[in-house]
Amino acid sequence: MIAAFGMYDRAQTAAANDALWAGVRDNLRADGIIAPDQLTRGDLAYMAGWISPDLLISQTCSLPYRAKLAEHVQIIGTPDYGLPDCPAGYYNSVYVARRADGFSDLAEVAGQDFAYNEALSHSGWAAPWADHQARGLILRPGLRTGAHHASALAVAQGRANYAALDALTWDMIVEYDAFAAELCVLDHTPASPALPFITANDQPVDALRDALSRAIDGLDALTRKTLRLRGLIQISKITYLDLPIPPLPNPHENP
């Protein structure tokens, strides 16, 4: 079975994610549900795992959910990270630019090279696309980086003019990566539902929801602080599906 918390898994958070999984695993086993000993990492923590019939639990981005996964998985629940200016269970994207470039407003940099992580990213592509549309600004996708961290680094190194990063990822970059000092925040996108935990259609979603919720509630203070995880809430499937699906950044790109 696949159990993965890959979306915010990095060297500094891996032990905390392992601790969260240990709680979920033990709760499931106490209810008679088979659960793997350890988290799955690597490719199966992402799309390959999300579409697998062996998926027990994972966390996905809302754009792949609404574009490809909605009929194949169930939403277990949505994490609440307590992010500033966001309702419980919501998040937003942070626009960052290189401090040395002197930009102070999104309108000043719009139309220049925009680094995005991938075409199926809500916070890295869909949210900024919708936000630029609403503001009447030009969004010109340039460098595809493959990850939020890589987008931030590309801007810091001058390989792109700006990027939009998942607010929680940005918070971790500020804490753990020295290059964050080279960047400044220009603005934020509107808030949207955060990255849901999912399971395959034939899995016991109610039991998984209960096991995950109790595991989150049982985290020690340091683990909770590391994961920025306050709790698990319910956001309806339709709320996710109502979000627009953007055009591809590159018409020849295979999302």
PDB file of C-alpha atoms in Angstrom:
ATOM      1  CA  MET A   1       0.000   0.000   0.000  1.00  0.00           C
ATOM      2  CA  ILE A   2       1.097   3.577  -0.714  1.00  0.00           C
ATOM      3  CA  ALA A   3       1.191   6.091   2.127  1.00  0.00           C
ATOM      4  CA  ALA A   4       2.864   9.388   1.250  1.00  0.00           C
ATOM      5  CA  PHE A   5       3.119  12.946   2.550  1.00  0.00           C
ATOM      6  CA  GLY A   6       5.305  14.226  -0.263  1.00  0.00           C
ATOM      7  CA  MET A   7       4.036  17.755  -0.821  1.00  0.00           C
ATOM      8  CA  TYR A   8       5.926  19.367   2.065  1.00  0.00           C
ATOM      9  CA  ASP A   9       8.520  16.662   2.623  1.00  0.00           C
ATOM     10  CA  ARG A  10      12.088  17.928   2.751  1.00  0.00           C
ATOM     11  CA  ALA A  11      15.135  17.030   4.834  1.00  0.00           C
ATOM     12  CA  GLN A  12      14.092  19.275   7.704  1.00  0.00           C
ATOM     13  CA  THR A  13      10.504  17.988   7.837  1.00  0.00           C
ATOM     14  CA  ALA A  14      10.997  14.294   7.022  1.00  0.00           C
ATOM     15  CA  ALA A  15      11.167  13.150  10.647  1.00  0.00           C
ATOM     16  CA  ALA A  16       8.008  15.104  11.468  1.00  0.00           C
ATOM     17  CA  ASN A  17       6.176  13.534   8.524  1.00  0.00           C
ATOM     18  CA  ASP A  18       7.363  10.119   9.684  1.00  0.00           C
ATOM     19  CA  ALA A  19       5.976  10.856  13.150  1.00  0.00           C
ATOM     20  CA  LEU A  20       2.627  11.902  11.690  1.00  0.00           C
ATOM     21  CA  TRP A  21       2.469   8.712   9.646  1.00  0.00           C
ATOM     22  CA  ALA A  22       3.333   6.577  12.681  1.00  0.00           C
ATOM     23  CA  GLY A  23       0.290   8.009  14.425  1.00  0.00           C
ATOM     24  CA  VAL A  24      -1.975   7.418  11.428  1.00  0.00           C
ATOM     25  CA  ARG A  25      -0.592   3.904  10.914  1.00  0.00           C
ATOM     26  CA  ASP A  26      -1.100   2.896  14.524  1.00  0.00           C
ATOM     27  CA  ASN A  27      -4.639   4.286  14.564  1.00  0.00           C
ATOM     28  CA  LEU A  28      -5.503   2.348  11.412  1.00  0.00           C
ATOM     29  CA  ARG A  29      -4.033  -0.889  12.711  1.00  0.00           C
ATOM     30  CA  ALA A  30      -5.941  -0.488  15.959  1.00  0.00           C
ATOM     31  CA  ASP A  31      -9.086  -0.426  13.809  1.00  0.00           C
ATOM     32  CA  GLY A  32      -8.028  -3.582  11.960  1.00  0.00           C
ATOM     33  CA  ILE A  33      -6.916  -1.804   8.773  1.00  0.00           C
ATOM     34  CA  ILE A  34      -3.666  -2.890   7.116  1.00  0.00           C
ATOM     35  CA  ALA A  35      -1.182  -0.017   6.860  1.00  0.00           C
ATOM     36  CA  PRO A  36       2.477   0.034   5.723  1.00  0.00           C
ATOM     37  CA  ASP A  37       5.260   0.478   8.251  1.00  0.00           C
ATOM     38  CA  GLN A  38       6.822   3.498   6.548  1.00  0.00           C
ATOM     39  CA  LEU A  39       5.956   6.360   4.232  1.00  0.00           C
ATOM     40  CA  THR A  40       6.438   5.979   0.500  1.00  0.00           C
ATOM     41  CA  ARG A  41       8.865   8.495  -0.999  1.00  0.00           C
ATOM     42  CA  GLY A  42       9.998   9.166  -4.552  1.00  0.00           C
ATOM     43  CA  ASP A  43       7.793   9.007  -7.654  1.00  0.00           C
ATOM     44  CA  LEU A  44       4.992   7.112  -5.905  1.00  0.00           C
ATOM     45  CA  ALA A  45       4.494  10.062  -3.556  1.00  0.00           C
ATOM     46  CA  TYR A  46       3.112  12.026  -6.515  1.00  0.00           C
ATOM     47  CA  MET A  47       1.059  11.320  -9.661  1.00  0.00           C
ATOM     48  CA  ALA A  48       2.198   7.713 -10.074  1.00  0.00           C
ATOM     49  CA  GLY A  49       0.922   7.004  -6.574  1.00  0.00           C
ATOM     50  CA  TRP A  50      -2.207   9.141  -6.820  1.00  0.00           C
ATOM     51  CA  ILE A  51      -3.520   7.086  -9.733  1.00  0.00           C
ATOM     52  CA  SER A  52      -2.445   3.733  -8.290  1.00  0.00           C
ATOM     53  CA  PRO A  53      -5.058   1.262  -7.032  1.00  0.00           C
ATOM     54  CA  ASP A  54      -2.669   0.685  -4.113  1.00  0.00           C
ATOM     55  CA  LEU A  55      -3.133   4.248  -2.809  1.00  0.00           C
ATOM     56  CA  LEU A  56      -3.996   4.290   0.883  1.00  0.00           C
ATOM     57  CA  ILE A  57      -3.255   7.929   1.661  1.00  0.00           C
ATOM     58  CA  SER A  58      -1.402  10.784  -0.002  1.00  0.00           C
ATOM     59  CA  GLN A  59      -1.615  14.540  -0.429  1.00  0.00           C
ATOM     60  CA  THR A  60      -2.216  16.086  -3.831  1.00  0.00           C
ATOM     61  CA  CYS A  61      -2.430  19.566  -5.313  1.00  0.00           C
ATOM     62  CA  SER A  62      -5.918  20.834  -6.121  1.00  0.00           C
ATOM     63  CA  LEU A  63      -5.205  21.257  -9.854  1.00  0.00           C
ATOM     64  CA  PRO A  64      -4.314  17.613 -10.537  1.00  0.00           C
ATOM     65  CA  TYR A  65      -7.270  16.685  -8.347  1.00  0.00           C
ATOM     66  CA  ARG A  66      -9.794  18.614 -10.420  1.00  0.00           C
ATOM     67  CA  ALA A  67      -8.089  18.021 -13.776  1.00  0.00           C
ATOM     68  CA  LYS A  68      -7.327  14.306 -13.513  1.00  0.00           C
ATOM     69  CA  LEU A  69      -8.117  12.641 -10.191  1.00  0.00           C
ATOM     70  CA  ALA A  70     -11.601  13.613  -9.020  1.00  0.00           C
ATOM     71  CA  GLU A  71     -13.328  10.504 -10.377  1.00  0.00           C
ATOM     72  CA  HIS A  72     -10.597   8.150  -9.205  1.00  0.00           C
ATOM     73  CA  VAL A  73      -9.962   9.167  -5.592  1.00  0.00           C
ATOM     74  CA  GLN A  74     -11.803  10.263  -2.462  1.00  0.00           C
ATOM     75  CA  ILE A  75     -10.923  13.336  -0.417  1.00  0.00           C
ATOM     76  CA  ILE A  76     -10.064  12.379   3.155  1.00  0.00           C
ATOM     77  CA  GLY A  77      -9.811  15.954   4.394  1.00  0.00           C
ATOM     78  CA  THR A  78      -7.981  19.236   4.007  1.00  0.00           C
ATOM     79  CA  PRO A  79      -5.176  20.334   6.347  1.00  0.00           C
ATOM     80  CA  ASP A  80      -5.370  23.617   8.195  1.00  0.00           C
ATOM     81  CA  TYR A  81      -1.954  25.295   8.313  1.00  0.00           C
ATOM     82  CA  GLY A  82      -3.117  28.510   9.962  1.00  0.00           C
ATOM     83  CA  LEU A  83      -1.684  30.643   7.159  1.00  0.00           C
ATOM     84  CA  PRO A  84      -2.007  34.441   7.430  1.00  0.00           C
ATOM     85  CA  ASP A  85      -4.988  36.037   5.671  1.00  0.00           C
ATOM     86  CA  CYS A  86      -6.435  32.620   4.789  1.00  0.00           C
ATOM     87  CA  PRO A  87      -9.535  30.913   6.195  1.00  0.00           C
ATOM     88  CA  ALA A  88      -9.000  27.579   7.943  1.00  0.00           C
ATOM     89  CA  GLY A  89      -8.038  24.950   5.384  1.00  0.00           C
ATOM     90  CA  TYR A  90      -7.090  27.513   2.728  1.00  0.00           C
ATOM     91  CA  TYR A  91      -3.767  28.763   1.385  1.00  0.00           C
ATOM     92  CA  ASN A  92      -2.489  31.199  -1.210  1.00  0.00           C
ATOM     93  CA  SER A  93       0.486  31.846  -3.452  1.00  0.00           C
ATOM     94  CA  VAL A  94       3.269  34.291  -2.644  1.00  0.00           C
ATOM     95  CA  TYR A  95       4.789  36.298  -5.494  1.00  0.00           C
ATOM     96  CA  VAL A  96       8.548  36.634  -5.038  1.00  0.00           C
ATOM     97  CA  ALA A  97      11.125  38.638  -6.977  1.00  0.00           C
ATOM     98  CA  ARG A  98      14.857  39.210  -6.601  1.00  0.00           C
ATOM     99  CA  ARG A  99      15.437  41.907  -4.008  1.00  0.00           C
ATOM    100  CA  ALA A 100      18.291  43.425  -6.023  1.00  0.00           C
ATOM    101  CA  ASP A 101      15.971  44.050  -8.992  1.00  0.00           C
ATOM    102  CA  GLY A 102      14.110  46.672  -6.991  1.00  0.00           C
ATOM    103  CA  PHE A 103      10.536  45.600  -7.775  1.00  0.00           C
ATOM    104  CA  SER A 104       7.985  46.616  -5.160  1.00  0.00           C
ATOM    105  CA  ASP A 105       4.687  45.781  -6.862  1.00  0.00           C
ATOM    106  CA  LEU A 106       3.349  42.913  -8.963  1.00  0.00           C
ATOM    107  CA  ALA A 107       2.362  45.286 -11.772  1.00  0.00           C
ATOM    108  CA  GLU A 108       6.020  46.329 -12.165  1.00  0.00           C
ATOM    109  CA  VAL A 109       7.183  42.800 -12.950  1.00  0.00           C
ATOM    110  CA  ALA A 110       4.125  41.384 -14.747  1.00  0.00           C
ATOM    111  CA  GLY A 111       4.896  40.502 -18.359  1.00  0.00           C
ATOM    112  CA  GLN A 112       8.500  39.601 -17.586  1.00  0.00           C
ATOM    113  CA  ASP A 113       9.868  36.057 -17.296  1.00  0.00           C
ATOM    114  CA  PHE A 114       7.771  34.042 -14.868  1.00  0.00           C
ATOM    115  CA  ALA A 115       9.177  30.820 -13.389  1.00  0.00           C
ATOM    116  CA  TYR A 116       6.599  28.121 -12.733  1.00  0.00           C
ATOM    117  CA  ASN A 117       7.072  24.701 -11.253  1.00  0.00           C
ATOM    118  CA  GLU A 118       4.767  22.709 -13.526  1.00  0.00           C
ATOM    119  CA  ALA A 119       1.608  22.959 -15.600  1.00  0.00           C
ATOM    120  CA  LEU A 120      -0.444  20.949 -13.074  1.00  0.00           C
ATOM    121  CA  SER A 121       0.420  23.158 -10.100  1.00  0.00           C
ATOM    122  CA  HIS A 122      -2.400  25.215  -8.621  1.00  0.00           C
ATOM    123  CA  SER A 123      -0.254  27.559  -6.546  1.00  0.00           C
ATOM    124  CA  GLY A 124       2.603  27.771  -9.057  1.00  0.00           C
ATOM    125  CA  TRP A 125       0.538  28.201 -12.214  1.00  0.00           C
ATOM    126  CA  ALA A 126      -3.295  28.124 -11.945  1.00  0.00           C
ATOM    127  CA  ALA A 127      -3.659  30.623  -9.094  1.00  0.00           C
ATOM    128  CA  PRO A 128      -1.260  33.228 -10.553  1.00  0.00           C
ATOM    129  CA  TRP A 129      -2.833  32.747 -13.998  1.00  0.00           C
ATOM    130  CA  ALA A 130      -6.324  33.486 -12.596  1.00  0.00           C
ATOM    131  CA  ASP A 131      -4.995  36.365 -10.487  1.00  0.00           C
ATOM    132  CA  HIS A 132      -3.225  38.014 -13.427  1.00  0.00           C
ATOM    133  CA  GLN A 133      -6.406  37.646 -15.487  1.00  0.00           C
ATOM    134  CA  ALA A 134      -8.463  39.309 -12.758  1.00  0.00           C
ATOM    135  CA  ARG A 135      -5.978  42.185 -12.429  1.00  0.00           C
ATOM    136  CA  GLY A 136      -5.617  42.726 -16.169  1.00  0.00           C
ATOM    137  CA  LEU A 137      -1.920  41.868 -16.017  1.00  0.00           C
ATOM    138  CA  ILE A 138       0.200  39.893 -18.468  1.00  0.00           C
ATOM    139  CA  LEU A 139       1.584  36.559 -17.310  1.00  0.00           C
ATOM    140  CA  ARG A 140       4.413  35.329 -19.521  1.00  0.00           C
ATOM    141  CA  PRO A 141       5.523  31.818 -18.550  1.00  0.00           C
ATOM    142  CA  GLY A 142       9.202  31.337 -19.042  1.00  0.00           C
ATOM    143  CA  LEU A 143      11.279  28.811 -17.120  1.00  0.00           C
ATOM    144  CA  ARG A 144       9.685  25.525 -16.053  1.00  0.00           C
ATOM    145  CA  THR A 145      11.551  24.424 -12.935  1.00  0.00           C
ATOM    146  CA  GLY A 146       9.809  21.277 -11.666  1.00  0.00           C
ATOM    147  CA  ALA A 147       9.427  22.437  -8.044  1.00  0.00           C
ATOM    148  CA  HIS A 148       8.525  25.498  -5.994  1.00  0.00           C
ATOM    149  CA  HIS A 149      11.939  25.425  -4.330  1.00  0.00           C
ATOM    150  CA  ALA A 150      13.591  25.399  -7.751  1.00  0.00           C
ATOM    151  CA  SER A 151      11.425  28.328  -8.911  1.00  0.00           C
ATOM    152  CA  ALA A 152      12.455  30.384  -5.895  1.00  0.00           C
ATOM    153  CA  LEU A 153      16.112  29.546  -6.476  1.00  0.00           C
ATOM    154  CA  ALA A 154      15.826  30.450 -10.172  1.00  0.00           C
ATOM    155  CA  VAL A 155      14.523  33.904  -9.256  1.00  0.00           C
ATOM    156  CA  ALA A 156      17.231  34.369  -6.607  1.00  0.00           C
ATOM    157  CA  GLN A 157      19.873  33.473  -9.213  1.00  0.00           C
ATOM    158  CA  GLY A 158      18.444  35.839 -11.824  1.00  0.00           C
ATOM    159  CA  ARG A 159      17.269  33.101 -14.219  1.00  0.00           C
ATOM    160  CA  ALA A 160      13.679  34.389 -13.995  1.00  0.00           C
ATOM    161  CA  ASN A 161      12.150  37.678 -12.867  1.00  0.00           C
ATOM    162  CA  TYR A 162       9.485  36.357 -10.516  1.00  0.00           C
ATOM    163  CA  ALA A 163       7.532  33.285  -9.402  1.00  0.00           C
ATOM    164  CA  ALA A 164       4.472  32.299  -7.395  1.00  0.00           C
ATOM    165  CA  LEU A 165       5.100  29.886  -4.542  1.00  0.00           C
ATOM    166  CA  ASP A 166       2.805  27.914  -2.277  1.00  0.00           C
ATOM    167  CA  ALA A 167       2.679  30.019   0.908  1.00  0.00           C
ATOM    168  CA  LEU A 168       3.608  27.104   3.160  1.00  0.00           C
ATOM    169  CA  THR A 169       6.550  26.155   0.948  1.00  0.00           C
ATOM    170  CA  TRP A 170       7.681  29.777   1.014  1.00  0.00           C
ATOM    171  CA  ASP A 171       7.492  29.797   4.816  1.00  0.00           C
ATOM    172  CA  MET A 172       9.768  26.760   4.897  1.00  0.00           C
ATOM    173  CA  ILE A 173      12.170  28.305   2.367  1.00  0.00           C
ATOM    174  CA  VAL A 174      12.447  31.386   4.575  1.00  0.00           C
ATOM    175  CA  GLU A 175      13.238  29.187   7.578  1.00  0.00           C
ATOM    176  CA  TYR A 176      15.641  26.737   5.964  1.00  0.00           C
ATOM    177  CA  ASP A 177      17.241  28.237   2.833  1.00  0.00           C
ATOM    178  CA  ALA A 178      19.835  31.018   2.904  1.00  0.00           C
ATOM    179  CA  PHE A 179      18.939  32.182  -0.622  1.00  0.00           C
ATOM    180  CA  ALA A 180      15.569  33.404   0.701  1.00  0.00           C
ATOM    181  CA  ALA A 181      17.391  36.566   1.801  1.00  0.00           C
ATOM    182  CA  GLU A 182      17.875  37.380  -1.908  1.00  0.00           C
ATOM    183  CA  LEU A 183      14.101  37.479  -2.447  1.00  0.00           C
ATOM    184  CA  CYS A 184      11.276  39.828  -1.534  1.00  0.00           C
ATOM    185  CA  VAL A 185       7.504  39.282  -1.435  1.00  0.00           C
ATOM    186  CA  LEU A 186       5.554  41.464  -3.869  1.00  0.00           C
ATOM    187  CA  ASP A 187       1.996  40.285  -3.263  1.00  0.00           C
ATOM    188  CA  HIS A 188      -0.277  37.264  -2.792  1.00  0.00           C
ATOM    189  CA  THR A 189      -2.964  35.546  -4.810  1.00  0.00           C
ATOM    190  CA  PRO A 190      -6.461  35.171  -3.346  1.00  0.00           C
ATOM    191  CA  ALA A 191      -6.876  32.220  -0.995  1.00  0.00           C
ATOM    192  CA  SER A 192      -8.120  28.867  -2.262  1.00  0.00           C
ATOM    193  CA  PRO A 193      -8.639  25.417  -0.685  1.00  0.00           C
ATOM    194  CA  ALA A 194      -5.397  23.825   0.463  1.00  0.00           C
ATOM    195  CA  LEU A 195      -3.886  20.560  -0.752  1.00  0.00           C
ATOM    196  CA  PRO A 196      -6.263  17.699   0.130  1.00  0.00           C
ATOM    197  CA  PHE A 197      -5.380  14.309   1.525  1.00  0.00           C
ATOM    198  CA  ILE A 198      -6.761  11.607  -0.772  1.00  0.00           C
ATOM    199  CA  THR A 199      -7.297   7.857  -0.972  1.00  0.00           C
ATOM    200  CA  ALA A 200      -8.335   5.385  -3.669  1.00  0.00           C
ATOM    201  CA  ASN A 201     -12.058   4.936  -4.273  1.00  0.00           C
ATOM    202  CA  ASP A 202     -12.200   1.500  -2.666  1.00  0.00           C
ATOM    203  CA  GLN A 203     -10.507   2.528   0.586  1.00  0.00           C
ATOM    204  CA  PRO A 204     -12.362   3.194   3.901  1.00  0.00           C
ATOM    205  CA  VAL A 205     -12.352   6.979   3.730  1.00  0.00           C
ATOM    206  CA  ASP A 206     -14.172   7.561   7.033  1.00  0.00           C
ATOM    207  CA  ALA A 207     -11.718   5.387   8.945  1.00  0.00           C
ATOM    208  CA  LEU A 208      -8.797   7.126   7.253  1.00  0.00           C
ATOM    209  CA  ARG A 209     -10.235  10.538   8.090  1.00  0.00           C
ATOM    210  CA  ASP A 210     -10.636   9.573  11.742  1.00  0.00           C
ATOM    211  CA  ALA A 211      -7.143   8.050  11.942  1.00  0.00           C
ATOM    212  CA  LEU A 212      -5.523  11.110  10.347  1.00  0.00           C
ATOM    213  CA  SER A 213      -7.473  13.592  12.446  1.00  0.00           C
ATOM    214  CA  ARG A 214      -6.598  11.804  15.689  1.00  0.00           C
ATOM    215  CA  ALA A 215      -2.942  11.548  14.647  1.00  0.00           C
ATOM    216  CA  ILE A 216      -2.778  15.285  13.969  1.00  0.00           C
ATOM    217  CA  ASP A 217      -4.421  16.040  17.309  1.00  0.00           C
ATOM    218  CA  GLY A 218      -1.893  13.803  19.030  1.00  0.00           C
ATOM    219  CA  LEU A 219       1.248  15.419  17.611  1.00  0.00           C
ATOM    220  CA  ASP A 220       3.769  16.808  20.069  1.00  0.00           C
ATOM    221  CA  ALA A 221       4.406  20.547  20.007  1.00  0.00           C
ATOM    222  CA  LEU A 222       7.678  20.377  18.048  1.00  0.00           C
ATOM    223  CA  THR A 223       6.286  18.099  15.336  1.00  0.00           C
ATOM    224  CA  ARG A 224       3.184  20.250  15.011  1.00  0.00           C
ATOM    225  CA  LYS A 225       5.358  23.374  14.714  1.00  0.00           C
ATOM    226  CA  THR A 226       7.595  21.744  12.086  1.00  0.00           C
ATOM    227  CA  LEU A 227       4.633  20.706   9.925  1.00  0.00           C
ATOM    228  CA  ARG A 228       2.656  23.920  10.667  1.00  0.00           C
ATOM    229  CA  LEU A 229      -0.314  21.575  10.987  1.00  0.00           C
ATOM    230  CA  ARG A 230      -3.266  22.673  13.121  1.00  0.00           C
ATOM    231  CA  GLY A 231      -5.953  20.193  12.179  1.00  0.00           C
ATOM    232  CA  LEU A 232      -8.045  18.520   9.512  1.00  0.00           C
ATOM    233  CA  ILE A 233     -11.210  20.061   8.105  1.00  0.00           C
ATOM    234  CA  GLN A 234     -13.765  19.129   5.453  1.00  0.00           C
ATOM    235  CA  ILE A 235     -14.012  21.084   2.201  1.00  0.00           C
ATOM    236  CA  SER A 236     -16.475  19.788  -0.354  1.00  0.00           C
ATOM    237  CA  LYS A 237     -15.462  18.176  -3.620  1.00  0.00           C
ATOM    238  CA  ILE A 238     -17.488  20.773  -5.528  1.00  0.00           C
ATOM    239  CA  THR A 239     -15.490  23.607  -3.937  1.00  0.00           C
ATOM    240  CA  TYR A 240     -12.347  22.167  -5.512  1.00  0.00           C
ATOM    241  CA  LEU A 241     -14.015  21.426  -8.835  1.00  0.00           C
ATOM    242  CA  ASP A 242     -15.385  24.963  -9.085  1.00  0.00           C
ATOM    243  CA  LEU A 243     -11.850  26.353  -9.419  1.00  0.00           C
ATOM    244  CA  PRO A 244     -10.932  27.105 -13.060  1.00  0.00           C
ATOM    245  CA  ILE A 245      -8.528  24.925 -15.010  1.00  0.00           C
ATOM    246  CA  PRO A 246      -5.957  27.183 -16.696  1.00  0.00           C
ATOM    247  CA  PRO A 247      -4.500  26.811 -20.179  1.00  0.00           C
ATOM    248  CA  LEU A 248      -1.140  25.112 -20.457  1.00  0.00           C
ATOM    249  CA  PRO A 249       1.792  27.485 -19.951  1.00  0.00           C
ATOM    250  CA  ASN A 250       3.297  26.004 -23.096  1.00  0.00           C
ATOM    251  CA  PRO A 251       0.887  24.561 -25.693  1.00  0.00           C
ATOM    252  CA  HIS A 252       3.382  21.780 -26.385  1.00  0.00           C
ATOM    253  CA  GLU A 253       3.746  20.866 -22.720  1.00  0.00           C
ATOM    254  CA  ASN A 254       2.519  17.491 -21.495  1.00  0.00           C
ATOM    255  CA  PRO A 255       1.088  18.026 -17.994  1.00  0.00           C
TER     256      PRO A 255
END
